[in-house]
Amino acid sequence: RGVSPAGAGELVNNRLTGKSRSWGLFATDTWKPWADLAITTSLRLNQTRVTTKDELRAAAPNLDGDHLYTKLNPAFGATWTLAPGFSLFANAAQGNRAPSPIELGCADRNSPCMLSNAFGSDPYLKQVRARSVETGIRGNRAGLEWHLGAFRTDLTDDILFVSAGGGQSRGYFTNIGATRRQG
């Protein structure tokens, strides 16, 4: 489970297969209460199964894992055409991302990994959830297209690789409270 100078340490063999399979179901509709206003709503159901299979050890403690993540994500948007080629827009949406096999395979703070050469049977990670809002104006006049917008995305349970310290590049993946991206 690590890197050591020649002649020191122990050799640990791993043969791990990881798979991530996702499917989604999406529905959307646009409603135009007036000719210059369009309101769009949507829902997306995401489901991801992340599995790992220990090819060397069949019995516990092995590296097998089977995690299922499901999330329903709504979105809402509106576009208001102020004049031909000039419109205001705003939208709000929610999204998600399931952890990858490598993130799940290296998630134990008590048994940090040296990526990407060591994995352990590690705890469950929560899926990352994102809530975004965006607003702006855009235009198109005489072949010139422009766009001015602002966005903000708040992530819950983002996944971060945390160093275990000690001078080696050992660490683990963990869910962290919240992060924000904006611009």
PDB file of C-alpha atoms in Angstrom:
ATOM      1  CA  ARG A   1       0.000   0.000   0.000  1.00  0.00           C
ATOM      2  CA  GLY A   2       2.796   2.416  -0.653  1.00  0.00           C
ATOM      3  CA  VAL A   3       6.041   3.396  -2.294  1.00  0.00           C
ATOM      4  CA  SER A   4       9.275   2.603  -0.471  1.00  0.00           C
ATOM      5  CA  PRO A   5      13.016   2.622  -1.252  1.00  0.00           C
ATOM      6  CA  ALA A   6      14.514  -0.513  -2.839  1.00  0.00           C
ATOM      7  CA  GLY A   7      14.820  -3.354  -0.342  1.00  0.00           C
ATOM      8  CA  ALA A   8      12.372  -1.866   2.174  1.00  0.00           C
ATOM      9  CA  GLY A   9       8.641  -2.207   2.756  1.00  0.00           C
ATOM     10  CA  GLU A  10       6.236  -4.903   1.694  1.00  0.00           C
ATOM     11  CA  LEU A  11       4.719  -5.808  -1.631  1.00  0.00           C
ATOM     12  CA  VAL A  12       0.931  -5.858  -1.856  1.00  0.00           C
ATOM     13  CA  ASN A  13      -0.739  -6.999  -5.060  1.00  0.00           C
ATOM     14  CA  ASN A  14      -4.072  -5.566  -6.114  1.00  0.00           C
ATOM     15  CA  ARG A  15      -6.210  -6.343  -9.109  1.00  0.00           C
ATOM     16  CA  LEU A  16      -9.324  -4.221  -9.008  1.00  0.00           C
ATOM     17  CA  THR A  17     -11.971  -3.723 -11.682  1.00  0.00           C
ATOM     18  CA  GLY A  18     -14.237  -0.696 -11.408  1.00  0.00           C
ATOM     19  CA  LYS A  19     -17.355   0.213 -13.362  1.00  0.00           C
ATOM     20  CA  SER A  20     -19.669   3.183 -13.335  1.00  0.00           C
ATOM     21  CA  ARG A  21     -22.966   2.843 -15.212  1.00  0.00           C
ATOM     22  CA  SER A  22     -25.483   5.655 -15.499  1.00  0.00           C
ATOM     23  CA  TRP A  23     -28.868   6.232 -17.046  1.00  0.00           C
ATOM     24  CA  GLY A  24     -31.168   9.215 -17.077  1.00  0.00           C
ATOM     25  CA  LEU A  25     -34.745  10.086 -17.884  1.00  0.00           C
ATOM     26  CA  PHE A  26     -35.428  13.658 -19.000  1.00  0.00           C
ATOM     27  CA  ALA A  27     -38.635  15.650 -19.505  1.00  0.00           C
ATOM     28  CA  THR A  28     -38.985  19.286 -20.521  1.00  0.00           C
ATOM     29  CA  ASP A  29     -41.658  21.737 -21.608  1.00  0.00           C
ATOM     30  CA  THR A  30     -41.657  25.345 -22.768  1.00  0.00           C
ATOM     31  CA  TRP A  31     -44.615  27.608 -22.189  1.00  0.00           C
ATOM     32  CA  LYS A  32     -45.076  30.975 -23.941  1.00  0.00           C
ATOM     33  CA  PRO A  33     -47.684  33.049 -22.072  1.00  0.00           C
ATOM     34  CA  TRP A  34     -46.804  36.004 -24.360  1.00  0.00           C
ATOM     35  CA  ALA A  35     -45.006  36.169 -27.686  1.00  0.00           C
ATOM     36  CA  ASP A  36     -41.885  37.716 -26.082  1.00  0.00           C
ATOM     37  CA  LEU A  37     -41.664  35.478 -22.962  1.00  0.00           C
ATOM     38  CA  ALA A  38     -40.674  31.795 -22.891  1.00  0.00           C
ATOM     39  CA  ILE A  39     -40.674  29.782 -19.656  1.00  0.00           C
ATOM     40  CA  THR A  40     -38.994  26.375 -19.628  1.00  0.00           C
ATOM     41  CA  THR A  41     -39.193  23.727 -16.931  1.00  0.00           C
ATOM     42  CA  SER A  42     -37.522  20.330 -16.837  1.00  0.00           C
ATOM     43  CA  LEU A  43     -36.868  17.311 -14.657  1.00  0.00           C
ATOM     44  CA  ARG A  44     -34.055  14.794 -14.994  1.00  0.00           C
ATOM     45  CA  LEU A  45     -33.871  11.537 -13.059  1.00  0.00           C
ATOM     46  CA  ASN A  46     -30.283  10.255 -12.806  1.00  0.00           C
ATOM     47  CA  GLN A  47     -29.238   6.856 -11.510  1.00  0.00           C
ATOM     48  CA  THR A  48     -25.648   5.645 -11.297  1.00  0.00           C
ATOM     49  CA  ARG A  49     -24.334   2.297 -10.030  1.00  0.00           C
ATOM     50  CA  VAL A  50     -20.632   2.226  -9.124  1.00  0.00           C
ATOM     51  CA  THR A  51     -19.131  -1.219  -8.574  1.00  0.00           C
ATOM     52  CA  THR A  52     -15.661  -2.443  -7.745  1.00  0.00           C
ATOM     53  CA  LYS A  53     -14.584  -6.090  -7.890  1.00  0.00           C
ATOM     54  CA  ASP A  54     -11.516  -7.482  -6.156  1.00  0.00           C
ATOM     55  CA  GLU A  55     -10.041  -9.942  -8.663  1.00  0.00           C
ATOM     56  CA  LEU A  56      -7.562 -11.443  -6.124  1.00  0.00           C
ATOM     57  CA  ARG A  57      -9.586 -11.865  -2.910  1.00  0.00           C
ATOM     58  CA  ALA A  58     -13.104 -13.302  -2.859  1.00  0.00           C
ATOM     59  CA  ALA A  59     -13.696 -13.014   0.905  1.00  0.00           C
ATOM     60  CA  ALA A  60     -13.685 -10.034   3.261  1.00  0.00           C
ATOM     61  CA  PRO A  61     -11.754  -7.897   3.785  1.00  0.00           C
ATOM     62  CA  ASN A  62     -11.661  -7.438   0.033  1.00  0.00           C
ATOM     63  CA  LEU A  63     -12.123  -4.394  -2.193  1.00  0.00           C
ATOM     64  CA  ASP A  64     -15.608  -5.261  -3.488  1.00  0.00           C
ATOM     65  CA  GLY A  65     -18.119  -2.426  -3.517  1.00  0.00           C
ATOM     66  CA  ASP A  66     -21.587  -1.804  -4.918  1.00  0.00           C
ATOM     67  CA  HIS A  67     -23.056   1.696  -4.551  1.00  0.00           C
ATOM     68  CA  LEU A  68     -26.284   3.055  -6.042  1.00  0.00           C
ATOM     69  CA  TYR A  69     -26.918   6.804  -6.403  1.00  0.00           C
ATOM     70  CA  THR A  70     -30.281   8.259  -7.476  1.00  0.00           C
ATOM     71  CA  LYS A  71     -31.258  11.924  -7.800  1.00  0.00           C
ATOM     72  CA  LEU A  72     -34.154  13.894  -9.317  1.00  0.00           C
ATOM     73  CA  ASN A  73     -32.936  17.258 -10.645  1.00  0.00           C
ATOM     74  CA  PRO A  74     -35.336  20.097 -11.530  1.00  0.00           C
ATOM     75  CA  ALA A  75     -34.578  23.139 -13.694  1.00  0.00           C
ATOM     76  CA  PHE A  76     -36.446  26.340 -14.478  1.00  0.00           C
ATOM     77  CA  GLY A  77     -35.613  29.062 -16.980  1.00  0.00           C
ATOM     78  CA  ALA A  78     -37.086  32.122 -18.634  1.00  0.00           C
ATOM     79  CA  THR A  79     -36.179  34.235 -21.659  1.00  0.00           C
ATOM     80  CA  TRP A  80     -37.715  37.627 -22.318  1.00  0.00           C
ATOM     81  CA  THR A  81     -37.197  39.175 -25.748  1.00  0.00           C
ATOM     82  CA  LEU A  82     -37.011  42.942 -25.243  1.00  0.00           C
ATOM     83  CA  ALA A  83     -36.477  43.760 -28.926  1.00  0.00           C
ATOM     84  CA  PRO A  84     -35.479  41.800 -32.028  1.00  0.00           C
ATOM     85  CA  GLY A  85     -31.987  40.410 -31.354  1.00  0.00           C
ATOM     86  CA  PHE A  86     -31.943  41.472 -27.674  1.00  0.00           C
ATOM     87  CA  SER A  87     -33.121  39.354 -24.720  1.00  0.00           C
ATOM     88  CA  LEU A  88     -32.814  38.838 -20.982  1.00  0.00           C
ATOM     89  CA  PHE A  89     -32.529  35.352 -19.512  1.00  0.00           C
ATOM     90  CA  ALA A  90     -32.428  33.641 -16.132  1.00  0.00           C
ATOM     91  CA  ASN A  91     -32.360  30.040 -15.022  1.00  0.00           C
ATOM     92  CA  ALA A  92     -31.984  27.882 -11.947  1.00  0.00           C
ATOM     93  CA  ALA A  93     -31.034  24.210 -11.986  1.00  0.00           C
ATOM     94  CA  GLN A  94     -29.918  21.347  -9.803  1.00  0.00           C
ATOM     95  CA  GLY A  95     -27.482  18.611 -10.863  1.00  0.00           C
ATOM     96  CA  ASN A  96     -25.501  15.749  -9.367  1.00  0.00           C
ATOM     97  CA  ARG A  97     -22.399  13.595  -9.852  1.00  0.00           C
ATOM     98  CA  ALA A  98     -21.804  10.156  -8.345  1.00  0.00           C
ATOM     99  CA  PRO A  99     -18.332   9.290  -7.014  1.00  0.00           C
ATOM    100  CA  SER A 100     -16.015   7.402  -9.375  1.00  0.00           C
ATOM    101  CA  PRO A 101     -14.602   3.929  -8.574  1.00  0.00           C
ATOM    102  CA  ILE A 102     -11.195   5.466  -7.732  1.00  0.00           C
ATOM    103  CA  GLU A 103     -12.794   7.956  -5.322  1.00  0.00           C
ATOM    104  CA  LEU A 104     -14.745   5.188  -3.583  1.00  0.00           C
ATOM    105  CA  GLY A 105     -11.665   2.926  -3.549  1.00  0.00           C
ATOM    106  CA  CYS A 106      -9.602   5.480  -1.658  1.00  0.00           C
ATOM    107  CA  ALA A 107     -11.957   7.114   0.843  1.00  0.00           C
ATOM    108  CA  ASP A 108     -10.739   5.917   4.250  1.00  0.00           C
ATOM    109  CA  ARG A 109      -8.844   8.542   6.267  1.00  0.00           C
ATOM    110  CA  ASN A 110      -7.443   5.738   8.471  1.00  0.00           C
ATOM    111  CA  SER A 111      -5.963   3.940   5.456  1.00  0.00           C
ATOM    112  CA  PRO A 112      -4.762   6.630   3.019  1.00  0.00           C
ATOM    113  CA  CYS A 113      -3.728   5.683  -0.517  1.00  0.00           C
ATOM    114  CA  MET A 114      -0.857   6.649  -2.728  1.00  0.00           C
ATOM    115  CA  LEU A 115      -2.654   7.287  -5.980  1.00  0.00           C
ATOM    116  CA  SER A 116      -2.896   5.392  -8.067  1.00  0.00           C
ATOM    117  CA  ASN A 117      -1.105   2.338  -6.721  1.00  0.00           C
ATOM    118  CA  ALA A 118      -3.101   1.351  -3.626  1.00  0.00           C
ATOM    119  CA  PHE A 119      -6.740   0.914  -2.777  1.00  0.00           C
ATOM    120  CA  GLY A 120      -8.582  -0.206   0.290  1.00  0.00           C
ATOM    121  CA  SER A 121     -12.078  -1.275   1.196  1.00  0.00           C
ATOM    122  CA  ASP A 122     -13.371   2.155   2.025  1.00  0.00           C
ATOM    123  CA  PRO A 123     -16.485   3.948   3.264  1.00  0.00           C
ATOM    124  CA  TYR A 124     -19.353   5.242   1.217  1.00  0.00           C
ATOM    125  CA  LEU A 125     -19.074   8.726  -0.310  1.00  0.00           C
ATOM    126  CA  LYS A 126     -22.117  10.909  -0.907  1.00  0.00           C
ATOM    127  CA  GLN A 127     -22.874  12.105  -4.424  1.00  0.00           C
ATOM    128  CA  VAL A 128     -22.000  15.698  -5.268  1.00  0.00           C
ATOM    129  CA  ARG A 129     -25.054  17.966  -5.585  1.00  0.00           C
ATOM    130  CA  ALA A 130     -24.990  21.273  -7.442  1.00  0.00           C
ATOM    131  CA  ARG A 131     -27.468  24.135  -7.389  1.00  0.00           C
ATOM    132  CA  SER A 132     -26.912  26.796 -10.042  1.00  0.00           C
ATOM    133  CA  VAL A 133     -28.422  30.144 -10.948  1.00  0.00           C
ATOM    134  CA  GLU A 134     -27.549  32.246 -13.959  1.00  0.00           C
ATOM    135  CA  THR A 135     -28.823  35.500 -15.383  1.00  0.00           C
ATOM    136  CA  GLY A 136     -27.790  37.789 -18.178  1.00  0.00           C
ATOM    137  CA  ILE A 137     -28.479  39.568 -21.423  1.00  0.00           C
ATOM    138  CA  ARG A 138     -27.576  38.617 -24.963  1.00  0.00           C
ATOM    139  CA  GLY A 139     -27.867  40.166 -28.345  1.00  0.00           C
ATOM    140  CA  ASN A 140     -27.382  39.642 -32.038  1.00  0.00           C
ATOM    141  CA  ARG A 141     -27.184  42.651 -34.354  1.00  0.00           C
ATOM    142  CA  ALA A 142     -25.602  42.929 -37.836  1.00  0.00           C
ATOM    143  CA  GLY A 143     -23.821  39.562 -37.478  1.00  0.00           C
ATOM    144  CA  LEU A 144     -22.294  40.417 -34.090  1.00  0.00           C
ATOM    145  CA  GLU A 145     -23.365  38.133 -31.241  1.00  0.00           C
ATOM    146  CA  TRP A 146     -22.655  39.067 -27.625  1.00  0.00           C
ATOM    147  CA  HIS A 147     -23.482  37.732 -24.192  1.00  0.00           C
ATOM    148  CA  LEU A 148     -23.079  39.155 -20.695  1.00  0.00           C
ATOM    149  CA  GLY A 149     -23.967  36.897 -17.817  1.00  0.00           C
ATOM    150  CA  ALA A 150     -23.377  36.026 -14.195  1.00  0.00           C
ATOM    151  CA  PHE A 151     -23.592  32.599 -12.574  1.00  0.00           C
ATOM    152  CA  ARG A 152     -23.264  30.991  -9.173  1.00  0.00           C
ATOM    153  CA  THR A 153     -23.048  27.270  -8.422  1.00  0.00           C
ATOM    154  CA  ASP A 154     -23.146  25.976  -4.845  1.00  0.00           C
ATOM    155  CA  LEU A 155     -21.943  22.402  -4.423  1.00  0.00           C
ATOM    156  CA  THR A 156     -22.856  20.207  -1.468  1.00  0.00           C
ATOM    157  CA  ASP A 157     -20.755  17.154  -0.574  1.00  0.00           C
ATOM    158  CA  ASP A 158     -18.081  18.001  -3.158  1.00  0.00           C
ATOM    159  CA  ILE A 159     -15.329  15.356  -3.303  1.00  0.00           C
ATOM    160  CA  LEU A 160     -11.776  16.405  -2.524  1.00  0.00           C
ATOM    161  CA  PHE A 161      -8.487  14.487  -2.262  1.00  0.00           C
ATOM    162  CA  VAL A 162      -7.056  15.311   1.186  1.00  0.00           C
ATOM    163  CA  SER A 163      -3.382  14.819   2.030  1.00  0.00           C
ATOM    164  CA  ALA A 164      -2.694  12.526   4.973  1.00  0.00           C
ATOM    165  CA  GLY A 165       0.498  14.490   5.738  1.00  0.00           C
ATOM    166  CA  GLY A 166       3.750  12.919   6.866  1.00  0.00           C
ATOM    167  CA  GLY A 167       5.827  14.052   3.881  1.00  0.00           C
ATOM    168  CA  GLN A 168       4.458  11.414   1.498  1.00  0.00           C
ATOM    169  CA  SER A 169       1.873  11.910  -1.194  1.00  0.00           C
ATOM    170  CA  ARG A 170      -0.644   9.779   0.669  1.00  0.00           C
ATOM    171  CA  GLY A 171      -4.237  10.778   1.136  1.00  0.00           C
ATOM    172  CA  TYR A 172      -7.878   9.919   0.703  1.00  0.00           C
ATOM    173  CA  PHE A 173     -11.023  11.207  -0.980  1.00  0.00           C
ATOM    174  CA  THR A 174     -13.697  12.691   1.255  1.00  0.00           C
ATOM    175  CA  ASN A 175     -16.902  14.668   0.998  1.00  0.00           C
ATOM    176  CA  ILE A 176     -16.405  18.268   2.071  1.00  0.00           C
ATOM    177  CA  GLY A 177     -19.155  20.588   3.275  1.00  0.00           C
ATOM    178  CA  ALA A 178     -19.706  23.091   0.488  1.00  0.00           C
ATOM    179  CA  THR A 179     -17.881  24.839  -2.330  1.00  0.00           C
ATOM    180  CA  ARG A 180     -18.948  27.709  -4.557  1.00  0.00           C
ATOM    181  CA  ARG A 181     -18.101  28.604  -8.135  1.00  0.00           C
ATOM    182  CA  GLN A 182     -19.216  31.951  -9.483  1.00  0.00           C
ATOM    183  CA  GLY A 183     -18.367  34.388 -12.190  1.00  0.00           C
TER     184      GLY A 183
END
